[in-house]
mmCIF file of C-alpha atoms in Angstrom:
data_model
loop_
_atom_site.group_PDB
_atom_site.id
_atom_site.type_symbol
_atom_site.label_atom_id
_atom_site.label_comp_id
_atom_site.label_asym_id
_atom_site.label_seq_id
_atom_site.Cartn_x
_atom_site.Cartn_y
_atom_site.Cartn_z
ATOM 1 C CA MET A 276 11.751 3.835 -7.100
ATOM 2 C CA SER A 277 9.121 3.352 -9.840
ATOM 3 C CA ALA A 278 6.055 5.252 -10.380
ATOM 4 C CA VAL A 279 4.112 2.831 -8.314
ATOM 5 C CA ARG A 280 6.290 2.871 -5.342
ATOM 6 C CA HIS A 281 6.402 6.821 -5.667
ATOM 7 C CA SER A 282 2.705 6.634 -5.276
ATOM 8 C CA PHE A 283 2.751 4.538 -2.207
ATOM 9 C CA VAL A 284 5.377 6.621 -0.251
ATOM 10 C CA LEU A 285 3.175 9.809 -1.069
ATOM 11 C CA SER A 286 0.100 8.282 -0.138
ATOM 12 C CA LEU A 287 1.475 7.081 3.222
ATOM 13 C CA ALA A 288 3.146 10.420 3.736
ATOM 14 C CA ALA A 289 -0.381 12.041 3.220
ATOM 15 C CA ILE A 290 -1.680 9.762 5.982
ATOM 16 C CA VAL A 291 1.120 10.097 8.500
ATOM 17 C CA GLY A 292 1.039 14.062 7.909
ATOM 18 C CA LEU A 293 -2.981 14.236 8.781
ATOM 19 C CA VAL A 294 -2.335 12.935 12.176
ATOM 20 C CA PRO A 295 -0.107 16.141 13.547
ATOM 21 C CA PHE A 296 -2.219 18.483 11.325
ATOM 22 C CA ALA A 297 -5.426 17.180 13.110
ATOM 23 C CA SER A 298 -3.504 17.733 16.515
ATOM 24 C CA ASP A 299 -1.795 21.016 16.006
ATOM 25 C CA MET A 300 -3.795 22.937 13.457
ATOM 26 C CA TYR A 301 -6.431 24.303 15.538
ATOM 27 C CA LEU A 302 -4.366 25.272 18.529
ATOM 28 C CA ALA A 303 -4.196 28.949 17.565
ATOM 29 C CA SER A 304 -8.077 28.715 17.659
ATOM 30 C CA LEU A 305 -8.396 27.547 21.481
ATOM 31 C CA PRO A 306 -8.831 30.788 22.944
ATOM 32 C CA GLU A 307 -11.645 31.621 20.551
ATOM 33 C CA ILE A 308 -13.354 28.476 20.821
ATOM 34 C CA GLY A 309 -13.498 28.682 24.742
ATOM 35 C CA GLU A 310 -14.775 32.135 24.604
ATOM 36 C CA GLU A 311 -17.516 31.206 21.878
ATOM 37 C CA PHE A 312 -18.845 28.152 23.891
ATOM 38 C CA SER A 313 -18.149 30.116 27.346
ATOM 39 C CA THR A 314 -16.103 27.173 28.714
ATOM 40 C CA PRO A 315 -13.244 27.157 30.889
ATOM 41 C CA VAL A 316 -9.634 26.362 30.033
ATOM 42 C CA TRP A 317 -9.952 22.578 30.935
ATOM 43 C CA VAL A 318 -12.808 21.782 29.059
ATOM 44 C CA THR A 319 -11.428 23.078 25.751
ATOM 45 C CA GLN A 320 -8.265 21.220 26.653
ATOM 46 C CA LEU A 321 -10.354 18.053 26.351
ATOM 47 C CA THR A 322 -10.469 18.289 22.552
ATOM 48 C CA LEU A 323 -6.810 18.096 22.490
ATOM 49 C CA THR A 324 -6.711 15.417 25.367
ATOM 50 C CA GLY A 325 -9.368 13.178 24.074
ATOM 51 C CA TYR A 326 -7.832 13.170 20.546
ATOM 52 C CA LEU A 327 -4.202 12.138 21.711
ATOM 53 C CA LEU A 328 -5.699 9.481 23.828
ATOM 54 C CA LEU A 329 -8.085 8.103 21.256
ATOM 55 C CA LEU A 330 -5.279 8.258 18.938
ATOM 56 C CA GLY A 331 -3.205 6.270 21.345
ATOM 57 C CA VAL A 332 -5.509 3.931 22.731
ATOM 58 C CA GLY A 333 -7.191 3.115 19.207
ATOM 59 C CA GLN A 334 -4.345 1.819 17.810
ATOM 60 C CA LEU A 335 -3.902 -1.154 20.396
ATOM 61 C CA VAL A 336 -7.521 -2.079 18.891
ATOM 62 C CA ALA A 337 -7.025 -1.293 15.382
ATOM 63 C CA GLY A 338 -3.751 -3.045 14.866
ATOM 64 C CA PRO A 339 -5.080 -6.556 15.707
ATOM 65 C CA VAL A 340 -7.918 -5.676 13.555
ATOM 66 C CA THR A 341 -6.197 -4.627 10.615
ATOM 67 C CA ASP A 342 -3.960 -8.270 11.268
ATOM 68 C CA ALA A 343 -7.206 -10.080 10.894
ATOM 69 C CA VAL A 344 -9.054 -8.327 7.969
ATOM 70 C CA GLY A 345 -6.434 -6.538 5.860
ATOM 71 C CA ARG A 346 -4.775 -3.156 5.504
ATOM 72 C CA ARG A 347 -7.108 -1.377 2.895
ATOM 73 C CA ARG A 348 -10.836 -1.521 4.173
ATOM 74 C CA PRO A 349 -10.016 -0.371 7.785
ATOM 75 C CA LEU A 350 -7.844 2.322 6.362
ATOM 76 C CA LEU A 351 -10.559 3.624 3.910
ATOM 77 C CA TRP A 352 -13.208 3.330 7.032
ATOM 78 C CA GLY A 353 -10.679 5.101 9.335
ATOM 79 C CA LEU A 354 -10.026 8.188 7.106
ATOM 80 C CA GLY A 355 -13.975 8.266 6.432
ATOM 81 C CA LEU A 356 -14.422 8.617 9.994
ATOM 82 C CA PHE A 357 -11.849 11.426 10.472
ATOM 83 C CA ILE A 358 -13.560 13.174 7.622
ATOM 84 C CA ILE A 359 -16.983 12.512 9.488
ATOM 85 C CA GLY A 360 -15.292 13.824 12.569
ATOM 86 C CA SER A 361 -13.975 16.917 11.162
ATOM 87 C CA ALA A 362 -17.306 17.996 9.716
ATOM 88 C CA VAL A 363 -19.039 17.590 12.820
ATOM 89 C CA ALA A 364 -16.421 19.586 14.329
ATOM 90 C CA ALA A 365 -16.733 22.679 11.843
ATOM 91 C CA VAL A 366 -20.458 22.822 12.918
ATOM 92 C CA ALA A 367 -20.712 21.855 16.505
ATOM 93 C CA PRO A 368 -23.166 24.166 18.477
ATOM 94 C CA ASN A 369 -21.460 23.229 21.994
ATOM 95 C CA ALA A 370 -18.155 21.892 23.234
ATOM 96 C CA GLY A 371 -19.560 18.958 24.136
ATOM 97 C CA LEU A 372 -20.308 17.674 20.556
ATOM 98 C CA LEU A 373 -16.771 19.477 19.488
ATOM 99 C CA ILE A 374 -14.865 16.772 22.056
ATOM 100 C CA VAL A 375 -17.218 13.817 20.543
ATOM 101 C CA ALA A 376 -15.909 14.928 17.119
ATOM 102 C CA ARG A 377 -12.512 15.288 18.207
ATOM 103 C CA VAL A 378 -12.611 11.697 19.588
ATOM 104 C CA LEU A 379 -13.830 10.678 16.104
ATOM 105 C CA GLN A 380 -10.983 12.298 14.475
ATOM 106 C CA GLY A 381 -8.757 10.526 16.820
ATOM 107 C CA VAL A 382 -10.071 6.897 16.372
ATOM 108 C CA GLY A 383 -10.032 7.447 12.598
ATOM 109 C CA GLY A 384 -6.455 8.913 12.807
ATOM 110 C CA ALA A 385 -5.405 5.878 14.920
ATOM 111 C CA ILE A 386 -6.645 3.296 12.182
ATOM 112 C CA ALA A 387 -5.023 4.908 9.630
ATOM 113 C CA VAL A 388 -1.623 5.319 11.226
ATOM 114 C CA VAL A 389 -1.468 1.753 12.177
ATOM 115 C CA VAL A 390 -2.287 0.699 8.213
ATOM 116 C CA ALA A 391 0.611 3.049 7.411
ATOM 117 C CA ASN A 392 3.246 1.607 9.642
ATOM 118 C CA SER A 393 2.482 -1.945 8.933
ATOM 119 C CA SER A 394 2.100 -1.266 5.307
ATOM 120 C CA VAL A 395 5.601 -0.524 5.465
ATOM 121 C CA ARG A 396 6.495 -3.915 6.924
ATOM 122 C CA ASP A 397 4.371 -5.839 4.781
ATOM 123 C CA ARG A 398 6.301 -4.347 1.965
ATOM 124 C CA ALA A 399 9.763 -3.921 3.277
ATOM 125 C CA VAL A 400 12.391 -4.951 6.106
ATOM 126 C CA GLY A 401 15.947 -3.785 7.511
ATOM 127 C CA ALA A 402 17.458 -1.039 5.732
ATOM 128 C CA ALA A 403 14.718 -0.521 3.197
ATOM 129 C CA ALA A 404 12.106 -0.101 5.983
ATOM 130 C CA THR A 405 13.962 2.439 7.548
ATOM 131 C CA ARG A 406 14.601 4.812 4.658
ATOM 132 C CA LEU A 407 10.903 4.701 4.164
ATOM 133 C CA TYR A 408 10.231 5.068 8.051
ATOM 134 C CA ALA A 409 12.780 7.967 7.575
ATOM 135 C CA LEU A 410 10.793 9.483 4.974
ATOM 136 C CA LEU A 411 7.439 8.998 6.869
ATOM 137 C CA LEU A 412 9.149 10.755 9.997
ATOM 138 C CA THR A 413 10.041 13.499 7.900
ATOM 139 C CA VAL A 414 6.622 14.415 6.841
ATOM 140 C CA SER A 415 5.273 14.061 10.612
ATOM 141 C CA ALA A 416 8.073 16.109 11.649
ATOM 142 C CA LEU A 417 7.508 18.958 9.227
ATOM 143 C CA ALA A 418 3.617 18.785 9.889
ATOM 144 C CA PRO A 419 3.585 20.037 13.368
ATOM 145 C CA VAL A 420 5.896 22.990 12.102
ATOM 146 C CA LEU A 421 3.660 24.223 9.402
ATOM 147 C CA SER A 422 -0.011 23.127 10.748
ATOM 148 C CA PRO A 423 -0.052 25.738 13.585
ATOM 149 C CA THR A 424 0.754 28.476 11.081
ATOM 150 C CA VAL A 425 -1.500 27.634 8.333
ATOM 151 C CA GLY A 426 -4.348 26.880 11.123
ATOM 152 C CA GLY A 427 -3.708 30.345 12.566
ATOM 153 C CA PHE A 428 -3.914 31.825 8.700
ATOM 154 C CA VAL A 429 -7.125 30.093 8.464
ATOM 155 C CA ASP A 430 -8.586 31.161 11.918
ATOM 156 C CA GLN A 431 -7.583 34.826 11.216
ATOM 157 C CA TYR A 432 -9.437 35.431 8.081
ATOM 158 C CA PHE A 433 -12.142 32.447 8.153
ATOM 159 C CA GLY A 434 -12.811 31.520 11.716
ATOM 160 C CA TRP A 435 -11.854 28.578 14.106
ATOM 161 C CA ARG A 436 -14.729 26.599 12.122
ATOM 162 C CA ALA A 437 -12.811 26.988 8.577
ATOM 163 C CA VAL A 438 -10.061 25.214 10.166
ATOM 164 C CA PHE A 439 -11.886 21.717 10.852
ATOM 165 C CA VAL A 440 -13.536 22.447 7.278
ATOM 166 C CA VAL A 441 -9.692 22.657 5.875
ATOM 167 C CA LEU A 442 -9.170 19.567 7.856
ATOM 168 C CA ALA A 443 -12.034 17.818 6.309
ATOM 169 C CA LEU A 444 -10.866 18.628 2.759
ATOM 170 C CA ILE A 445 -7.282 17.405 3.617
ATOM 171 C CA GLY A 446 -8.872 14.264 4.932
ATOM 172 C CA GLY A 447 -11.006 13.733 1.622
ATOM 173 C CA ALA A 448 -7.727 14.171 -0.489
ATOM 174 C CA THR A 449 -5.721 11.734 1.688
ATOM 175 C CA LEU A 450 -8.841 9.002 1.248
ATOM 176 C CA ALA A 451 -8.959 9.631 -2.519
ATOM 177 C CA ALA A 452 -5.072 9.197 -2.655
ATOM 178 C CA ALA A 453 -5.233 5.982 -0.427
ATOM 179 C CA ALA A 454 -8.156 4.527 -2.661
ATOM 180 C CA ALA A 455 -6.265 5.100 -5.835
ATOM 181 C CA CYS A 456 -2.406 4.100 -4.691
ATOM 182 C CA LEU A 457 -2.618 1.777 -1.649
ATOM 183 C CA PRO A 458 -3.911 -1.756 -2.803
ATOM 184 C CA GLU A 459 -4.286 -4.393 -0.151
ATOM 185 C CA SER A 460 -0.972 -5.394 1.287
ATOM 186 C CA LEU A 461 -1.784 -8.014 3.432
ATOM 187 C CA PRO A 462 -2.575 -11.301 1.443
ATOM 188 C CA THR A 463 -5.481 -13.499 2.864
ATOM 189 C CA ALA A 464 -3.367 -16.469 3.991
ATOM 190 C CA GLU A 465 -1.100 -14.266 6.153
ATOM 191 C CA ARG A 466 -4.112 -12.795 8.009
ATOM 192 C CA ALA A 467 -4.472 -13.633 11.854
ATOM 193 C CA LYS A 468 -7.608 -15.256 13.287
ATOM 194 C CA MET A 469 -9.605 -12.563 15.048
ATOM 195 C CA SER A 470 -10.488 -13.381 18.803
ATOM 196 C CA PHE A 471 -10.071 -11.600 21.964
ATOM 197 C CA LYS A 472 -7.632 -14.310 23.378
ATOM 198 C CA LYS A 473 -5.542 -14.475 20.244
ATOM 199 C CA THR A 474 -5.018 -10.803 20.561
ATOM 200 C CA LEU A 475 -4.038 -10.972 24.165
ATOM 201 C CA GLY A 476 -1.596 -13.615 23.032
ATOM 202 C CA ASN A 477 -0.202 -11.725 19.959
ATOM 203 C CA TYR A 478 0.354 -8.931 22.431
ATOM 204 C CA GLY A 479 2.300 -11.348 24.868
ATOM 205 C CA ASP A 480 3.987 -12.844 22.187
ATOM 206 C CA LEU A 481 5.630 -9.467 20.824
ATOM 207 C CA PHE A 482 6.474 -8.484 24.432
ATOM 208 C CA SER A 483 8.326 -11.873 24.957
ATOM 209 C CA ARG A 484 10.542 -11.023 21.681
ATOM 210 C CA PRO A 485 13.837 -9.087 22.884
ATOM 211 C CA GLY A 486 14.419 -7.997 19.321
ATOM 212 C CA PHE A 487 11.144 -6.318 19.621
ATOM 213 C CA VAL A 488 10.902 -5.238 22.977
ATOM 214 C CA MET A 489 14.678 -3.718 23.408
ATOM 215 C CA PRO A 490 14.065 -1.332 20.471
ATOM 216 C CA LEU A 491 10.432 -0.290 21.564
ATOM 217 C CA ALA A 492 11.779 0.546 24.946
ATOM 218 C CA ALA A 493 14.621 2.666 24.101
ATOM 219 C CA LEU A 494 11.842 4.441 21.137
ATOM 220 C CA ALA A 495 9.101 4.833 24.168
ATOM 221 C CA VAL A 496 12.012 6.669 26.471
ATOM 222 C CA MET A 497 12.626 8.927 23.333
ATOM 223 C CA PHE A 498 9.224 9.752 22.891
ATOM 224 C CA VAL A 499 9.229 10.996 26.565
ATOM 225 C CA VAL A 500 12.229 13.166 25.855
ATOM 226 C CA LEU A 501 10.383 14.711 22.919
ATOM 227 C CA PHE A 502 7.156 15.419 24.452
ATOM 228 C CA GLY A 503 9.069 16.449 27.789
ATOM 229 C CA TYR A 504 10.444 18.928 25.560
ATOM 230 C CA ILE A 505 7.275 20.145 23.842
ATOM 231 C CA GLY A 506 5.694 20.236 27.119
ATOM 232 C CA GLY A 507 8.094 22.402 28.890
ATOM 233 C CA ALA A 508 9.572 24.513 26.201
ATOM 234 C CA SER A 509 6.830 27.534 26.486
ATOM 235 C CA TYR A 510 7.709 27.752 30.231
ATOM 236 C CA VAL A 511 11.410 27.868 29.903
ATOM 237 C CA TYR A 512 11.637 29.944 26.891
ATOM 238 C CA GLN A 513 8.766 32.536 27.717
ATOM 239 C CA GLY A 514 9.216 32.242 31.221
ATOM 240 C CA ALA A 515 13.067 32.110 32.237
ATOM 241 C CA TYR A 516 14.195 33.738 28.933
ATOM 242 C CA GLU A 517 11.555 36.069 28.378
ATOM 243 C CA LEU A 518 10.246 35.535 24.773
ATOM 244 C CA ASP A 519 7.293 36.918 23.328
ATOM 245 C CA SER A 520 4.837 34.591 21.888
ATOM 246 C CA ALA A 521 5.924 35.358 18.080
ATOM 247 C CA MET A 522 9.459 34.936 19.046
ATOM 248 C CA PHE A 523 8.789 31.729 20.942
ATOM 249 C CA GLY A 524 6.983 30.228 17.863
ATOM 250 C CA THR A 525 9.918 31.240 15.680
ATOM 251 C CA VAL A 526 12.478 29.412 18.058
ATOM 252 C CA PHE A 527 10.308 26.354 18.947
ATOM 253 C CA GLY A 528 9.788 26.386 14.949
ATOM 254 C CA LEU A 529 12.946 26.124 14.449
ATOM 255 C CA THR A 530 13.999 23.565 16.759
ATOM 256 C CA GLY A 531 11.016 21.369 15.463
ATOM 257 C CA LEU A 532 12.649 21.402 11.941
ATOM 258 C CA ALA A 533 15.609 19.526 13.745
ATOM 259 C CA VAL A 534 13.799 16.453 14.184
ATOM 260 C CA MET A 535 13.281 16.585 10.000
ATOM 261 C CA VAL A 536 17.049 17.475 9.731
ATOM 262 C CA GLY A 537 17.700 14.223 11.863
ATOM 263 C CA ALA A 538 15.371 12.122 9.657
ATOM 264 C CA VAL A 539 17.157 13.251 6.298
ATOM 265 C CA VAL A 540 20.452 12.324 8.082
ATOM 266 C CA VAL A 541 19.345 8.744 8.615
ATOM 267 C CA ASN A 542 17.753 8.188 5.055
ATOM 268 C CA ARG A 543 21.153 8.902 3.661
ATOM 269 C CA LEU A 544 22.952 6.691 6.172
ATOM 270 C CA SER A 545 20.864 3.986 6.141
ATOM 271 C CA ALA A 546 22.487 2.400 3.170
ATOM 272 C CA ARG A 547 25.789 2.050 4.602
ATOM 273 C CA TRP A 548 25.004 2.076 8.361
ATOM 274 C CA ASP A 549 23.167 -0.770 10.148
ATOM 275 C CA LEU A 550 20.072 -0.292 12.218
ATOM 276 C CA LYS A 551 21.657 -0.416 15.688
ATOM 277 C CA THR A 552 24.661 1.798 14.827
ATOM 278 C CA LEU A 553 22.283 4.505 13.560
ATOM 279 C CA ALA A 554 19.862 4.127 16.661
ATOM 280 C CA VAL A 555 23.041 4.353 18.978
ATOM 281 C CA LEU A 556 24.126 7.546 16.924
ATOM 282 C CA GLY A 557 20.919 9.142 17.259
ATOM 283 C CA VAL A 558 20.526 8.801 21.218
ATOM 284 C CA SER A 559 24.245 9.705 21.466
ATOM 285 C CA LEU A 560 23.411 12.998 19.876
ATOM 286 C CA ALA A 561 20.228 13.443 22.018
ATOM 287 C CA VAL A 562 22.411 12.859 25.188
ATOM 288 C CA ALA A 563 25.148 15.619 23.880
ATOM 289 C CA GLY A 564 22.167 17.773 23.027
ATOM 290 C CA SER A 565 20.221 17.348 26.174
ATOM 291 C CA SER A 566 23.175 17.973 28.433
ATOM 292 C CA LEU A 567 24.363 21.169 26.839
ATOM 293 C CA GLY A 568 20.771 22.271 27.737
ATOM 294 C CA LEU A 569 21.105 21.220 30.996
ATOM 295 C CA LEU A 570 24.371 23.310 31.378
ATOM 296 C CA ALA A 571 22.906 26.423 29.848
ATOM 297 C CA THR A 572 19.688 26.469 32.243
ATOM 298 C CA SER A 573 22.104 25.576 35.151
ATOM 299 C CA ALA A 574 24.545 28.399 34.539
ATOM 300 C CA ASN A 575 22.197 30.803 33.218
ATOM 301 C CA LEU A 576 24.186 30.888 30.066
ATOM 302 C CA PRO A 577 22.707 32.643 26.629
ATOM 303 C CA LEU A 578 19.300 31.441 24.995
ATOM 304 C CA TRP A 579 21.640 30.564 21.846
ATOM 305 C CA VAL A 580 23.213 27.941 23.898
ATOM 306 C CA LEU A 581 20.025 26.385 25.271
ATOM 307 C CA VAL A 582 18.553 26.574 21.521
ATOM 308 C CA ILE A 583 21.446 24.738 20.318
ATOM 309 C CA GLY A 584 21.492 22.032 22.608
ATOM 310 C CA MET A 585 17.834 21.174 22.088
ATOM 311 C CA GLY A 586 18.141 21.082 18.447
ATOM 312 C CA LEU A 587 20.842 18.582 18.573
ATOM 313 C CA ASN A 588 18.872 16.615 21.017
ATOM 314 C CA LEU A 589 15.610 16.620 18.220
ATOM 315 C CA VAL A 590 18.437 15.982 15.401
ATOM 316 C CA GLY A 591 19.047 12.778 17.628
ATOM 317 C CA ILE A 592 15.446 11.888 18.103
ATOM 318 C CA GLY A 593 15.139 12.214 14.333
ATOM 319 C CA VAL A 594 18.212 9.810 13.861
ATOM 320 C CA CYS A 595 17.364 7.255 16.128
ATOM 321 C CA GLU A 596 13.491 6.858 15.582
ATOM 322 C CA PRO A 597 13.550 5.431 12.041
ATOM 323 C CA PRO A 598 16.069 2.619 12.716
ATOM 324 C CA LEU A 599 14.548 1.835 16.339
ATOM 325 C CA VAL A 600 10.977 1.566 14.647
ATOM 326 C CA GLY A 601 12.724 -0.860 11.783
ATOM 327 C CA MET A 602 14.334 -2.723 14.203
ATOM 328 C CA SER A 603 11.159 -3.472 16.510
ATOM 329 C CA MET A 604 9.125 -4.085 12.971
ATOM 330 C CA SER A 605 11.971 -6.183 11.034
ATOM 331 C CA SER A 606 11.938 -8.693 14.548
ATOM 332 C CA ILE A 607 8.612 -9.859 13.751
ATOM 333 C CA ASP A 608 7.121 -12.438 11.330
ATOM 334 C CA GLY A 609 3.664 -11.513 11.274
ATOM 335 C CA ASN A 610 0.964 -9.507 13.003
ATOM 336 C CA ALA A 611 2.687 -6.114 11.756
ATOM 337 C CA GLY A 612 -0.749 -4.416 12.588
ATOM 338 C CA THR A 613 -0.533 -5.408 15.986
ATOM 339 C CA ALA A 614 3.134 -4.354 16.317
ATOM 340 C CA ALA A 615 2.674 -1.191 14.794
ATOM 341 C CA ALA A 616 -0.174 -0.412 17.187
ATOM 342 C CA VAL A 617 1.877 -1.139 20.260
ATOM 343 C CA LEU A 618 4.692 1.310 18.707
ATOM 344 C CA GLY A 619 2.427 3.963 17.654
ATOM 345 C CA SER A 620 0.182 3.837 20.863
ATOM 346 C CA SER A 621 3.150 4.432 23.263
ATOM 347 C CA GLN A 622 4.205 7.610 21.364
ATOM 348 C CA TYR A 623 0.932 9.059 22.139
ATOM 349 C CA ILE A 624 0.094 7.603 25.582
ATOM 350 C CA LEU A 625 3.390 8.225 27.248
ATOM 351 C CA GLY A 626 3.680 11.484 25.510
ATOM 352 C CA ALA A 627 0.611 12.716 26.953
ATOM 353 C CA ALA A 628 1.917 11.912 30.251
ATOM 354 C CA ALA A 629 5.559 13.438 29.603
ATOM 355 C CA THR A 630 4.014 16.690 28.488
ATOM 356 C CA VAL A 631 2.225 17.232 31.747
ATOM 357 C CA VAL A 632 5.147 16.162 33.917
ATOM 358 C CA ALA A 633 7.417 18.666 31.849
ATOM 359 C CA GLY A 634 5.318 21.507 32.045
ATOM 360 C CA MET A 635 4.749 21.077 35.872
ATOM 361 C CA VAL A 636 8.487 20.763 36.304
ATOM 362 C CA ALA A 637 9.723 23.540 33.825
ATOM 363 C CA ALA A 638 7.227 25.982 35.160
ATOM 364 C CA ASN A 639 9.293 25.900 38.365
ATOM 365 C CA ASN A 640 12.814 25.080 37.520
ATOM 366 C CA SER A 641 14.281 25.260 34.066
ATOM 367 C CA ALA A 642 17.528 23.085 34.973
ATOM 368 C CA ALA A 643 15.200 20.240 36.608
ATOM 369 C CA TRP A 644 13.277 20.640 33.117
ATOM 370 C CA THR A 645 16.592 19.916 31.306
ATOM 371 C CA GLY A 646 17.779 17.277 33.726
ATOM 372 C CA ILE A 647 14.592 15.196 33.026
ATOM 373 C CA LEU A 648 15.568 15.149 29.048
ATOM 374 C CA VAL A 649 19.291 14.199 30.054
ATOM 375 C CA VAL A 650 18.004 11.267 32.276
ATOM 376 C CA GLY A 651 15.614 10.237 29.301
ATOM 377 C CA ALA A 652 18.091 10.409 26.882
ATOM 378 C CA LEU A 653 20.983 8.259 28.865
ATOM 379 C CA VAL A 654 18.283 5.676 29.677
ATOM 380 C CA SER A 655 17.225 5.460 26.035
ATOM 381 C CA PHE A 656 21.174 5.335 25.219
ATOM 382 C CA LEU A 657 21.609 1.875 27.297
ATOM 383 C CA LEU A 658 18.613 0.341 25.850
ATOM 384 C CA ALA A 659 19.700 1.167 22.355
ATOM 385 C CA LEU A 660 23.299 -0.308 23.350
ATOM 386 C CA GLY A 661 21.301 -3.673 24.461
ATOM 387 C CA THR A 662 19.623 -4.020 21.196
ATOM 388 C CA ARG A 663 20.482 -6.701 18.547
ATOM 389 C CA ARG A 664 21.209 -6.020 14.689
ATOM 390 C CA PRO A 665 18.557 -7.462 12.486
ATOM 391 C CA ALA A 666 20.318 -9.845 10.170
ATOM 392 C CA ASP A 667 17.916 -9.185 7.397
ATOM 393 C CA ASP A 668 18.337 -5.529 5.626
ATOM 394 C CA ALA A 669 16.842 -6.629 2.363
ATOM 395 C CA ALA A 670 15.418 -4.207 0.198
ATOM 396 C CA LEU A 671 11.841 -3.766 -0.785
ATOM 397 C CA VAL A 672 9.872 -6.809 -1.462
ATOM 398 C CA HIS A 673 7.025 -5.415 -3.393
ATOM 399 C CA PRO A 674 5.637 -1.894 -3.862
#
């Protein structure tokens, strides 16, 4: 890649890393926040739920907007809104204003993520897009592993408000990088006219395309598997296997790195393997890993068996996500922002629901929890088999 292309990729990486940092960096601070504001757990949890919901729903609105007015201005406004939300959170005098600040972060993050994903489609298709999505997935997989550690350190020495100050600074650095390195990628002639009727029509057009819907469905089910693991892991590892908090963090972090390993693998294979083959490989690994996890929890096997199974499951998710995204995005000719919005919102909306259900199940029955993961992986496998091989595996069109 040229220097310009490197700056483009690094700027997008900063954007996609910002969203999980804002989600996870303050998790260690939740008890302290609840204690300071004298609020019950469900109120402090709204600071997370509100962020995730707006991150998901906001993308459905942001996508058509970016298709109509371009990428650059909404991106800069979105990052600016994220910075404002972070700053307000840092000085919030009560839980209510903190929740509002988190909503602002979510809206700003939604706009930024839509632009990041649609900018890839503006510049690349096929295998080239898959490589870029894999690089972005590597960052988005690493961020949730690093952010709780960074946030815990900041909170321990400087307090929970400093966590949001750091997020504001990271947002400022990301805004500066985007302003310098991400020129407008959607020419005026290719922009869609903005209207409510047209927006509904664009969404309807997307869902009428099997080339878009099948990979999206496979991807959405894999998100359920991913967030199902996240939502139930603490109950199984700490409950059934009696790990303490520190050891749980270590085990969870190691399995989280498996997603990044999968993204690295697909990045290496994308030049030689077509997208459908990569997607089927990924979901096959997820089926194998979740099945091993089901065996471990059903037969009361040692923890390391379950960890290997879940690690393999997450490697599979890391392998299948970039080609499935690439297949969906490569199947469209225009309205990339709208398509990116559907892909992004499905992740967070379904993920929020899966987290709640998986947590309830895992708290009562470890085998039932891993059984849900197996079923999800199998459904995704069948959907991946039904996808079409994109004919266009072109390289980068313009940086």
